[in-house]
Amino acid sequence: MPPARPPESSRRIEFRCLEDSDITLLVELHLNSRVASLIADGLIDSPEVASRYVAWMNNVYVQRPGLGVWMSVERDTRAPIGLFGLMPIDGGDDIEIGARLLESRWGHDYAVEGGAALVSHAFSTAKLASLWATCRPEHRSAQLVLARLGFNFHAQRLAYGSTLASFTKKSDEHTANKQLRARRESMQLVKDWQARFL
């Protein structure tokens, strides 16, 4: 079986598979009280739990190609940003997008940029028909990121033992949005050219 491939890099972000060298960072990320207060699906709160998580995720990469949780780093500095993932909700059939960023990386649009890369990965590499997202109802910044990524509110949903806000995006919506964006960019190039030369 070919080695697992993480999502394609974006302008500022590179993704890679989790490895044992990430164990300390995983624990630090989850022990941050502000980060932990937003997580609904469990904390990685010790080196032992982190080690098991890394081993499990490396199995997921092989057994479920296109899915997993990846470490993200800045392309220029190699500094860690946090985690981005595509995983089944509560082990079911619905696949959700998720992110857990280091608090120092909040407010720099990494969630939007990394989320856009994962949406593309979900529909073009993993070939998903739809993609889900869940978050705590009070997590307004996650809801704004999801709206910017083209997700629509679906309903309240019981997941991970909590009632969460759920959002969805369909593959055909993603394709239509990409085509519309390409047309707008093309029209803007024509307008720019006309303004410059005519």
Tab-separated table of C-alpha atoms in Angstrom:
chain	number	residue	atom	x	y	z
A	1	MET	CA	0.000	0.000	0.000
A	2	PRO	CA	1.411	3.484	-0.876
A	3	PRO	CA	2.475	5.727	2.006
A	4	ALA	CA	-0.155	8.059	3.432
A	5	ARG	CA	-0.184	11.504	1.860
A	6	PRO	CA	-1.263	14.521	3.878
A	7	PRO	CA	-3.289	17.323	2.277
A	8	GLU	CA	-1.523	19.591	-0.224
A	9	SER	CA	0.245	22.617	1.224
A	10	SER	CA	-1.489	25.985	1.087
A	11	ARG	CA	0.152	29.392	0.698
A	12	ARG	CA	1.438	29.515	4.301
A	13	ILE	CA	0.722	26.038	5.685
A	14	GLU	CA	2.308	22.646	5.207
A	15	PHE	CA	0.636	19.490	6.520
A	16	ARG	CA	2.381	16.309	7.635
A	17	CYS	CA	1.462	13.043	9.281
A	18	LEU	CA	1.720	12.866	13.065
A	19	GLU	CA	4.901	11.349	14.479
A	20	ASP	CA	6.346	10.550	17.888
A	21	SER	CA	8.204	13.868	17.964
A	22	ASP	CA	4.776	15.579	18.209
A	23	ILE	CA	3.843	13.994	21.543
A	24	THR	CA	4.958	16.898	23.757
A	25	LEU	CA	3.257	19.466	21.515
A	26	LEU	CA	0.015	17.450	21.469
A	27	VAL	CA	-0.103	17.451	25.265
A	28	GLU	CA	0.765	21.171	25.509
A	29	LEU	CA	-1.956	22.029	22.986
A	30	HIS	CA	-4.637	20.127	24.895
A	31	LEU	CA	-3.575	21.376	28.331
A	32	ASN	CA	-4.144	24.992	27.282
A	33	SER	CA	-7.383	25.854	29.113
A	34	ARG	CA	-8.723	28.108	26.330
A	35	VAL	CA	-8.147	25.422	23.690
A	36	ALA	CA	-9.502	22.648	25.934
A	37	SER	CA	-12.724	24.586	26.646
A	38	LEU	CA	-13.609	24.439	22.931
A	39	ILE	CA	-12.945	20.716	22.381
A	40	ALA	CA	-15.916	18.354	22.411
A	41	ASP	CA	-14.343	15.028	21.420
A	42	GLY	CA	-11.745	14.382	24.112
A	43	LEU	CA	-8.427	15.690	25.319
A	44	ILE	CA	-4.924	14.359	24.812
A	45	ASP	CA	-3.758	15.201	28.308
A	46	SER	CA	-0.708	12.992	28.933
A	47	PRO	CA	2.309	11.662	27.016
A	48	GLU	CA	0.847	8.137	27.228
A	49	VAL	CA	-2.452	9.211	25.658
A	50	ALA	CA	-0.564	11.243	23.027
A	51	SER	CA	1.628	8.265	22.149
A	52	ARG	CA	-1.422	6.019	21.667
A	53	TYR	CA	-3.085	8.747	19.608
A	54	VAL	CA	-0.085	9.073	17.256
A	55	ALA	CA	0.042	5.287	16.795
A	56	TRP	CA	-3.709	5.124	16.134
A	57	MET	CA	-3.550	7.997	13.657
A	58	ASN	CA	-0.746	6.307	11.713
A	59	ASN	CA	-3.058	3.288	11.361
A	60	VAL	CA	-5.895	5.560	10.189
A	61	TYR	CA	-3.659	7.002	7.440
A	62	VAL	CA	-3.206	3.487	6.032
A	63	GLN	CA	-6.650	2.006	6.710
A	64	ARG	CA	-8.697	5.069	5.669
A	65	PRO	CA	-6.736	6.813	2.882
A	66	GLY	CA	-7.574	10.494	2.684
A	67	LEU	CA	-8.656	10.682	6.327
A	68	GLY	CA	-6.716	11.491	9.468
A	69	VAL	CA	-5.435	14.275	11.673
A	70	TRP	CA	-2.338	16.115	10.481
A	71	MET	CA	0.168	18.435	12.080
A	72	SER	CA	0.339	21.818	10.387
A	73	VAL	CA	3.441	24.000	10.305
A	74	GLU	CA	4.323	27.347	8.785
A	75	ARG	CA	5.960	26.737	5.416
A	76	ASP	CA	8.578	29.465	5.901
A	77	THR	CA	9.593	28.954	9.542
A	78	ARG	CA	8.500	25.318	10.177
A	79	ALA	CA	6.883	26.598	13.412
A	80	PRO	CA	3.867	24.505	14.489
A	81	ILE	CA	0.372	25.877	13.964
A	82	GLY	CA	-1.787	23.027	15.279
A	83	LEU	CA	-3.901	20.125	14.079
A	84	PHE	CA	-6.281	19.816	11.135
A	85	GLY	CA	-8.324	16.696	10.521
A	86	LEU	CA	-10.920	14.775	8.585
A	87	MET	CA	-12.390	12.059	10.801
A	88	PRO	CA	-15.682	10.164	11.297
A	89	ILE	CA	-18.062	11.751	13.796
A	90	ASP	CA	-18.328	9.395	16.774
A	91	GLY	CA	-16.891	6.609	14.598
A	92	GLY	CA	-19.896	6.751	12.220
A	93	ASP	CA	-20.230	7.338	8.483
A	94	ASP	CA	-20.314	11.156	8.498
A	95	ILE	CA	-16.840	12.679	8.060
A	96	GLU	CA	-16.133	15.978	9.762
A	97	ILE	CA	-13.496	18.631	9.334
A	98	GLY	CA	-11.809	19.935	12.464
A	99	ALA	CA	-8.943	22.068	13.696
A	100	ARG	CA	-7.130	22.659	16.974
A	101	LEU	CA	-4.682	25.531	16.767
A	102	LEU	CA	-2.098	26.694	19.250
A	103	GLU	CA	-3.479	29.772	20.982
A	104	SER	CA	-0.560	31.844	19.662
A	105	ARG	CA	-1.800	31.086	16.112
A	106	TRP	CA	-5.353	32.347	16.689
A	107	GLY	CA	-6.383	35.467	14.791
A	108	HIS	CA	-4.087	34.971	11.785
A	109	ASP	CA	-6.612	33.270	9.433
A	110	TYR	CA	-4.798	29.925	9.672
A	111	ALA	CA	-8.116	28.197	10.435
A	112	VAL	CA	-9.647	29.507	7.198
A	113	GLU	CA	-6.580	28.792	5.068
A	114	GLY	CA	-6.016	25.319	6.503
A	115	GLY	CA	-9.737	24.589	6.429
A	116	ALA	CA	-9.919	25.471	2.730
A	117	ALA	CA	-7.028	23.090	2.023
A	118	LEU	CA	-8.825	20.297	3.905
A	119	VAL	CA	-12.129	20.932	2.126
A	120	SER	CA	-10.324	20.549	-1.214
A	121	HIS	CA	-8.587	17.417	0.073
A	122	ALA	CA	-11.911	15.973	1.263
A	123	PHE	CA	-13.627	16.387	-2.095
A	124	SER	CA	-10.791	15.843	-4.572
A	125	THR	CA	-8.551	13.295	-2.795
A	126	ALA	CA	-10.842	11.503	-0.332
A	127	LYS	CA	-13.741	11.753	-2.835
A	128	LEU	CA	-16.339	12.511	-0.153
A	129	ALA	CA	-19.858	13.417	-1.275
A	130	SER	CA	-20.409	15.634	1.762
A	131	LEU	CA	-18.441	17.008	4.670
A	132	TRP	CA	-19.621	17.828	8.177
A	133	ALA	CA	-18.427	20.030	11.001
A	134	THR	CA	-19.458	20.202	14.635
A	135	CYS	CA	-18.650	22.702	17.348
A	136	ARG	CA	-19.938	23.865	20.679
A	137	PRO	CA	-22.907	26.239	20.168
A	138	GLU	CA	-21.037	29.018	21.992
A	139	HIS	CA	-17.943	28.680	19.761
A	140	ARG	CA	-18.751	31.676	17.536
A	141	SER	CA	-15.329	31.956	15.888
A	142	ALA	CA	-15.553	28.356	14.598
A	143	GLN	CA	-18.988	29.112	13.167
A	144	LEU	CA	-17.630	32.182	11.363
A	145	VAL	CA	-14.758	30.123	9.911
A	146	LEU	CA	-17.222	27.477	8.712
A	147	ALA	CA	-19.389	30.141	7.075
A	148	ARG	CA	-16.335	31.515	5.257
A	149	LEU	CA	-15.582	27.977	4.051
A	150	GLY	CA	-19.101	27.664	2.594
A	151	PHE	CA	-20.636	25.386	5.235
A	152	ASN	CA	-24.340	25.720	6.038
A	153	PHE	CA	-25.883	25.288	9.470
A	154	HIS	CA	-27.695	21.952	9.600
A	155	ALA	CA	-29.077	21.410	13.106
A	156	GLN	CA	-28.167	20.705	16.695
A	157	ARG	CA	-26.636	17.230	16.831
A	158	LEU	CA	-25.726	14.841	19.623
A	159	ALA	CA	-22.058	13.917	19.166
A	160	TYR	CA	-19.276	12.978	21.577
A	161	GLY	CA	-21.802	12.991	24.413
A	162	SER	CA	-22.750	16.676	23.908
A	163	THR	CA	-25.310	18.659	21.948
A	164	LEU	CA	-23.302	20.453	19.268
A	165	ALA	CA	-24.041	22.788	16.390
A	166	SER	CA	-23.577	20.917	13.116
A	167	PHE	CA	-22.796	22.211	9.634
A	168	THR	CA	-22.530	20.558	6.246
A	169	LYS	CA	-21.110	21.175	2.798
A	170	LYS	CA	-21.748	19.085	-0.330
A	171	SER	CA	-19.158	18.211	-2.957
A	172	ASP	CA	-21.255	19.681	-5.773
A	173	GLU	CA	-21.529	22.985	-3.858
A	174	HIS	CA	-17.754	23.055	-3.559
A	175	THR	CA	-17.315	22.433	-7.292
A	176	ALA	CA	-19.894	25.093	-8.187
A	177	ASN	CA	-18.225	27.599	-5.843
A	178	LYS	CA	-14.804	26.901	-7.402
A	179	GLN	CA	-16.231	27.431	-10.897
A	180	LEU	CA	-17.963	30.662	-9.846
A	181	ARG	CA	-14.765	31.924	-8.198
A	182	ALA	CA	-12.758	31.088	-11.336
A	183	ARG	CA	-15.274	32.958	-13.516
A	184	ARG	CA	-15.141	36.001	-11.203
A	185	GLU	CA	-11.336	35.973	-11.234
A	186	SER	CA	-11.328	35.663	-15.020
A	187	MET	CA	-13.790	38.552	-15.386
A	188	GLN	CA	-11.692	40.662	-13.017
A	189	LEU	CA	-8.560	39.976	-15.081
A	190	VAL	CA	-10.392	41.139	-18.218
A	191	LYS	CA	-11.608	44.295	-16.442
A	192	ASP	CA	-8.099	45.004	-15.143
A	193	TRP	CA	-6.656	44.508	-18.621
A	194	GLN	CA	-9.314	46.761	-20.189
A	195	ALA	CA	-8.742	49.473	-17.582
A	196	ARG	CA	-5.023	49.361	-18.197
A	197	PHE	CA	-4.885	49.185	-21.980
A	198	LEU	CA	-8.176	50.530	-23.377
